[in-house]
Every structure is written in C-alpha cells, then in structure tokens.
Coordinates of C-alpha atoms in Angstrom, one line a residue:
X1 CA -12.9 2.3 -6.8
X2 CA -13.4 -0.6 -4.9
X3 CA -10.1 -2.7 -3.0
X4 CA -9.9 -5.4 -5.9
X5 CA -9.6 -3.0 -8.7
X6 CA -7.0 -0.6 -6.8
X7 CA -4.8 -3.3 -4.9
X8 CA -3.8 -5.8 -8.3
X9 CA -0.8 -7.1 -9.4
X10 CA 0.7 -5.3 -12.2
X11 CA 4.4 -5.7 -14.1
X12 CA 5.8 -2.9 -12.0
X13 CA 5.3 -5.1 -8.6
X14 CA 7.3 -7.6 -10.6
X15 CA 10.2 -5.0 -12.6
X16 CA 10.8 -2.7 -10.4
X17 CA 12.4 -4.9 -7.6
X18 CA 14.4 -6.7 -10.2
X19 CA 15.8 -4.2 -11.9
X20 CA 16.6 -2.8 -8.5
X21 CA 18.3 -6.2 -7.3
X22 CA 20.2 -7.0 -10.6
X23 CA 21.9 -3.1 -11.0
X24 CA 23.0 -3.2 -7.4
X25 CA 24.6 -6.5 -8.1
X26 CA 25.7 -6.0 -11.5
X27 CA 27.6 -3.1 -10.6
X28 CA 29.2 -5.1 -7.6
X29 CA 30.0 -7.3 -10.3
X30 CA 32.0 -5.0 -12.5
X31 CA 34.2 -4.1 -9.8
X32 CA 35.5 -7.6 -9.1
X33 CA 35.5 -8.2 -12.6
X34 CA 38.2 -5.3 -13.1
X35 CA 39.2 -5.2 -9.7
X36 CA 38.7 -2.0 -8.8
X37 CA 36.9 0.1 -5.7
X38 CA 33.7 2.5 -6.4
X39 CA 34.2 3.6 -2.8
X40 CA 35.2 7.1 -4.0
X41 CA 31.9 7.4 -5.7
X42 CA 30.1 7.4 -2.3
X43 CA 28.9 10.3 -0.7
X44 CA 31.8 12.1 1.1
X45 CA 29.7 14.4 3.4
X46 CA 30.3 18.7 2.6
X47 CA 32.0 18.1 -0.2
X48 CA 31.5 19.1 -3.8
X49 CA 33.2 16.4 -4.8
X50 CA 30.8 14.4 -2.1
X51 CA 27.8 15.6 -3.7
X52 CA 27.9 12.8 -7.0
X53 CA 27.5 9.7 -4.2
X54 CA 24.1 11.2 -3.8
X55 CA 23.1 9.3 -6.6
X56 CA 25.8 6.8 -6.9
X57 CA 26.4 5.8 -3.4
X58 CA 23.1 3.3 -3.4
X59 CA 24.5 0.8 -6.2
X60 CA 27.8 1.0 -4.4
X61 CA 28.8 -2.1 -1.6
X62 CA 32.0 -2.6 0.2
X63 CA 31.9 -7.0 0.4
X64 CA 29.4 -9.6 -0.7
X65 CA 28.0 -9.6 2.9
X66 CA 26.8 -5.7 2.7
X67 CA 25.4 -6.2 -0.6
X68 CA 23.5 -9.7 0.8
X69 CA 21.8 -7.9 3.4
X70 CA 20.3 -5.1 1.3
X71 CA 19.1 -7.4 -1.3
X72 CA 16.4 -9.2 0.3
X73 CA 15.0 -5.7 2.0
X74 CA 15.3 -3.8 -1.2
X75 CA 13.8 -6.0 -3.4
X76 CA 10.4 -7.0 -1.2
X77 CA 9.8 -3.3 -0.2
X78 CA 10.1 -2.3 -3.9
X79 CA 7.7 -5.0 -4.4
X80 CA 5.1 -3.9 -1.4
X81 CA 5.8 -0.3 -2.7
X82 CA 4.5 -0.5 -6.0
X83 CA 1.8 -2.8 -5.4
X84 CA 0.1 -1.0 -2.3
X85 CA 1.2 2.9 -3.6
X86 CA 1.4 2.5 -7.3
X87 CA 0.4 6.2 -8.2
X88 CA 3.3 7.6 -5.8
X89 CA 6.1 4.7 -5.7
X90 CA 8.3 6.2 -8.3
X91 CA 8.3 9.5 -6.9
X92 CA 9.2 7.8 -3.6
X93 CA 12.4 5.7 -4.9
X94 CA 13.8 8.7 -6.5
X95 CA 13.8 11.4 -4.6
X96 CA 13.9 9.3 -1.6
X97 CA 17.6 8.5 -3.0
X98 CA 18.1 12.5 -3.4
X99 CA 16.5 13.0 -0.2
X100 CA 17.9 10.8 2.0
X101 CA 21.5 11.3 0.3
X102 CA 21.6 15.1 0.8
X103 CA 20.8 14.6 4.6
X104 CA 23.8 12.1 4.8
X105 CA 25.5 14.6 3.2
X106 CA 24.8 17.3 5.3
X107 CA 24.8 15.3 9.0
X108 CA 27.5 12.4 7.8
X109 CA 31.2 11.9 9.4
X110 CA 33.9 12.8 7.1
X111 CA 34.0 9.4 5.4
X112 CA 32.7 7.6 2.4
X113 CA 29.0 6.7 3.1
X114 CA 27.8 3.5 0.0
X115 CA 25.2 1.0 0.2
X116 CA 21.6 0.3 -0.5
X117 CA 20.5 1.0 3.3
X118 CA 19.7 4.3 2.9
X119 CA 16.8 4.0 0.3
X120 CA 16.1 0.6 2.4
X121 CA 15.2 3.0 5.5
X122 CA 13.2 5.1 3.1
X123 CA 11.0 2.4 1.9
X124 CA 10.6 0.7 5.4
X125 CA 10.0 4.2 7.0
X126 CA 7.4 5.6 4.1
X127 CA 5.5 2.1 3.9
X128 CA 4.8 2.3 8.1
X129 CA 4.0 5.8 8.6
X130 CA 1.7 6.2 5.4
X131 CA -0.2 2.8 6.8
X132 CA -1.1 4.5 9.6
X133 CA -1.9 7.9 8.7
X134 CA -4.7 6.4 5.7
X135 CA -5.9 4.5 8.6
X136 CA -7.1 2.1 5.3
X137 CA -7.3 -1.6 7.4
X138 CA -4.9 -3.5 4.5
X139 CA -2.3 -0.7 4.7
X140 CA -2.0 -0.8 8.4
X141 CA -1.6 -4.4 8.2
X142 CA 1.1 -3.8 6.0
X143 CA 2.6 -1.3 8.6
X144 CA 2.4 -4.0 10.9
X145 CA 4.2 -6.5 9.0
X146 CA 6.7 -4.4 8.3
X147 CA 7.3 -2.9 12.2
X148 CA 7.4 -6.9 12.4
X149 CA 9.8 -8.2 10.1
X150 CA 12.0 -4.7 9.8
X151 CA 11.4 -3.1 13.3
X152 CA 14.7 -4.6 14.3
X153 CA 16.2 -1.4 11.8
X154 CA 15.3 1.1 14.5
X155 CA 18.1 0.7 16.3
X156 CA 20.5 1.1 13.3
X157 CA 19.3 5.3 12.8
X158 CA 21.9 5.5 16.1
X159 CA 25.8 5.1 16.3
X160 CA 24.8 2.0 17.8
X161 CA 28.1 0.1 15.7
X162 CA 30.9 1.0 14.3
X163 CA 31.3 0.9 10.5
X164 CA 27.8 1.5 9.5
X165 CA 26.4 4.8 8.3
X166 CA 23.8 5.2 11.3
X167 CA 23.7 9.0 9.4
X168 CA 22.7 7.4 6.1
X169 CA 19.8 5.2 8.2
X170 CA 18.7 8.6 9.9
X171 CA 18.7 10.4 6.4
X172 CA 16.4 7.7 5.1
X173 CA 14.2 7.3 8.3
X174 CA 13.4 10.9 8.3
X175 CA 12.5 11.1 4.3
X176 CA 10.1 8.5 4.4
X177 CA 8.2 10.1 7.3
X178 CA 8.3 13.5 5.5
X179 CA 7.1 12.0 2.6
X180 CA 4.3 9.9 4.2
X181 CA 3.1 12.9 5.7
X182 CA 3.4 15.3 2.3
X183 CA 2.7 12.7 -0.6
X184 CA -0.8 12.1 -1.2
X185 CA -1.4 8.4 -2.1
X186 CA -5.0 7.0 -3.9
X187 CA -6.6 4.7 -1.5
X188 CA -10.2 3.0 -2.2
X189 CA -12.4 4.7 0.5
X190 CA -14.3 2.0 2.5
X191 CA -18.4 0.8 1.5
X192 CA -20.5 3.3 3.2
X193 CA -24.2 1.7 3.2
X194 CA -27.2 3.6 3.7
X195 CA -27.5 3.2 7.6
X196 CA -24.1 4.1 8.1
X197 CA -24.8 8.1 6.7
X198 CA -25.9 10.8 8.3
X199 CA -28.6 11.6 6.5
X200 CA -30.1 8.2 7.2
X201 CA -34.3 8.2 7.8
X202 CA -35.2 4.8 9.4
X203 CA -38.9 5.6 8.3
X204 CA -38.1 6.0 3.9
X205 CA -35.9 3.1 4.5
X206 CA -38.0 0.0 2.5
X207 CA -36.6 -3.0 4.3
X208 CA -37.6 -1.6 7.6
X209 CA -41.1 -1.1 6.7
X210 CA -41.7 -4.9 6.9
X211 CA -41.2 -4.4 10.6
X212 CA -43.4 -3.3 13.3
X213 CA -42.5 -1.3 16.1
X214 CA -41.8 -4.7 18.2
X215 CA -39.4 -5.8 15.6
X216 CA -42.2 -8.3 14.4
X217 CA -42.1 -9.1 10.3
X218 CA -45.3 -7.5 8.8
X219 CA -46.3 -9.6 5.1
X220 CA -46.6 -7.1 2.2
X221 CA -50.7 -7.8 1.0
X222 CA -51.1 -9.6 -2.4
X223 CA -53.5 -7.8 -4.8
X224 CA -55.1 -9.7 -7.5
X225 CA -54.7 -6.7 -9.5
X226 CA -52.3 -4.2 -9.3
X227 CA -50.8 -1.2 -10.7
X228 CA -47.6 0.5 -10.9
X229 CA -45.8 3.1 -13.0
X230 CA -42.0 3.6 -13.5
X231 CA -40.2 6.3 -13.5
X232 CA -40.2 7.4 -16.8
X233 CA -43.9 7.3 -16.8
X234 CA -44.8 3.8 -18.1
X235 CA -47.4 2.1 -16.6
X236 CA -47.3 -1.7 -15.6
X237 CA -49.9 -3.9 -15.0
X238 CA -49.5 -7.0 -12.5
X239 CA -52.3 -9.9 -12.7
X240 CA -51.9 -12.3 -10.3
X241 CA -54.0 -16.0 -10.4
X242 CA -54.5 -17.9 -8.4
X243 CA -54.3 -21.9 -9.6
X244 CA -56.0 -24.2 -7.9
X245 CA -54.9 -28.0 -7.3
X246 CA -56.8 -30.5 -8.8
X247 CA -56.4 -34.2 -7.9
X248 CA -57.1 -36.0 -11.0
X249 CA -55.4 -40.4 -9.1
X250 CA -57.6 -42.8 -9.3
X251 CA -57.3 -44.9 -5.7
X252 CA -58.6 -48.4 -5.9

C-alpha cells in the first residue's frame, strides 16, 4: 500500500474530534444549566466509590478556562490520531481513558481528579513515541510537530503547580508510551527499487547494459529483421524500413 492510499482523509478524521469536543462541552453545559457540580463523579484515588471517575472524570471540568484549554488539544490530536493511525485510534482513545484513569487512581492525592488532560497526555504521548519507533519519515514529522507545539506539556507530568492533577498527566504520559511500544499500527513500507536489494546483479540489470565499463552509452544495433518470442511462446516479428527522402521542389 503505497503513502496516498494509507494516509487519506476519511469521516472519522472529521467525527471523531467533534463528537469529542461537543460531549465535553455539552456536559459542561448541563451543569450550568441546572446548576450543579459533577466534581464527585471524578476519580477519587483508592476508592470504590473513586473507581466510576475512571470513565466519567474526562467529560468533567471545574470553570470555562479548564474546559478552553483542553479543547483545542483534544480536538486536533483526535484529528492527527485517526488520520495517521486509523486501524489502532479507537483502541487508543478508549483504553487510553481506562488506562490512564486507573494509574491516577492508584498514584493520585486523596482528591477529586476531572478534566480532559489526562486522555490529552495520552494522545500527545502515543502520537510522539509511535513516530519515532516506525521510523516512517511523515510520522516522525508528526512527532516533531507535536514535541513542537505540545512539548511545553512535559513539565505538567510533575507537581510543578498547584491545583492540577500532575498524577493524571503522568497516568496519561506513561499509557501512551506503553501503548506506542505494544500496539502495532499499519504503516505503508517505503519503495524499495531494484538497486536498493540485496540480491541486486549489476550484470542482469538491462539499463546498465547500455553502458561500458567507462560509463560510456553503448547504442543497441538496429536489425532490419528481427525476431522475438514472448513468454507465453508467441512469436513476433519486427520489419524495420528504411524510407528514404525524396526532394520532389522545383528551384527556379
């Protein structure tokens, strides 16, 4: 499969980052509109009652500003996601929310951990480290951009400030490299051509032989007759004439 037919847009690219962006805000949206808290619905670290926020706790934001500053993340890394690793990008998005929340679970400070970030980490994380172990040049660019526009997010996996759930950053940094290293995406395999394989014979190779040994171009001999067969036995005969100019203006 060549790079065109295995990196194309497809409705996914466009869905899946949407219908990310508008349930994150749609639920932050019901809670003003009743004026309640979901807080309690975040994960509560070695807890049973903790344990629901391990799916809930990604739709859940504290204040407008929280929820602004996962949205723009969220929604082009689910974009890059499905267009670069179709085949594996669902897998990624849902267990890297299972993932990520059961190590925030297990590591978190006895508080109520919400927001988007986590999975944000997972994406960012998983999108770099898979870039560089396919070695594939268009997904290590892509690791590159992202090290570029997101690298800046490094700094948040430590209890660098307070208020933010540096546990829930570290959950999701560590699930996107484990799953970078176990998840095995499709990638196109680069053009090999003929020179470029072992197996390569300079002498059988057909463009060479119009080449002496000084590099010099050596003119294949026309025949005025000559004969070939193909390879399922038919034989083909090649005439070739020669037509010769006559000049038929009268000069005065």
């Amino acid at each position: 499969m060549s790079d065109s037919e295995h990196f194309k847009f497809s409705n996914s690219v466009l869905f899946a980052p949407l219908i990310g962006v508008l349930t994150v805000w749609s639920v932050y949206w019901i809670e003003l509109l009743n004026g309640t808290n979901f807080n309690e619905f975040g994960i509560y670290p070695r807890s049973l009652a903790g344990l629901k926020g391990i799916v809930l706790s990604p739709f859940i934001h504290g204040s407008l500003e929280h929820l602004y500053n996962n949205t723009i993340p969220l929604a082009i890394l689910l974009a890059a996601l499905f267009y670069f690793y179709k085949s594996i990008a669902l897998r990624v998005v849902l267990l890297g929310i299972v993932l990520s929340g059961v190590i925030t679970w297990g590591i978190g400070r006895t508080s109520f951990h919400i927001g988007a970030s986590g999975l944000i980490y997972v994406l960012a994380s998983f999108i770099f480290f898979k870039g560089i172990i396919t070695k594939h040049f268009r997904l290590v660019a892509l690791s590159l951009i992202v090290v570029f526009i997101y690298g800046s997010l490094l700094w948040y996996i430590f209890p660098v400030k307070e208020g933010i759930s540096w546990e829930g950053h570290l959950g999701g940094f560590l699930t996107g490299l484990i799953f970078a290293l176990v998840f095995d995406a499709k990638v196109p395999k680069p053009k090999k051509y003929d020179w470029e394989r072992e197996d390569y014979n300079e002498a059988d190779d057909p463009f060479l032989k119009h080449f002496d040994a000084d590099g010099n171009f050596i003119e294949t001999p026309h025949f005025s007759n000559q004969e070939s067969e193909s390879e399922d036995g038919l034989q083909i005969r090649y005439i070739y004439k020669s037509s010769e100019k006559t000049d038929d203006t009268e000069k005065t």
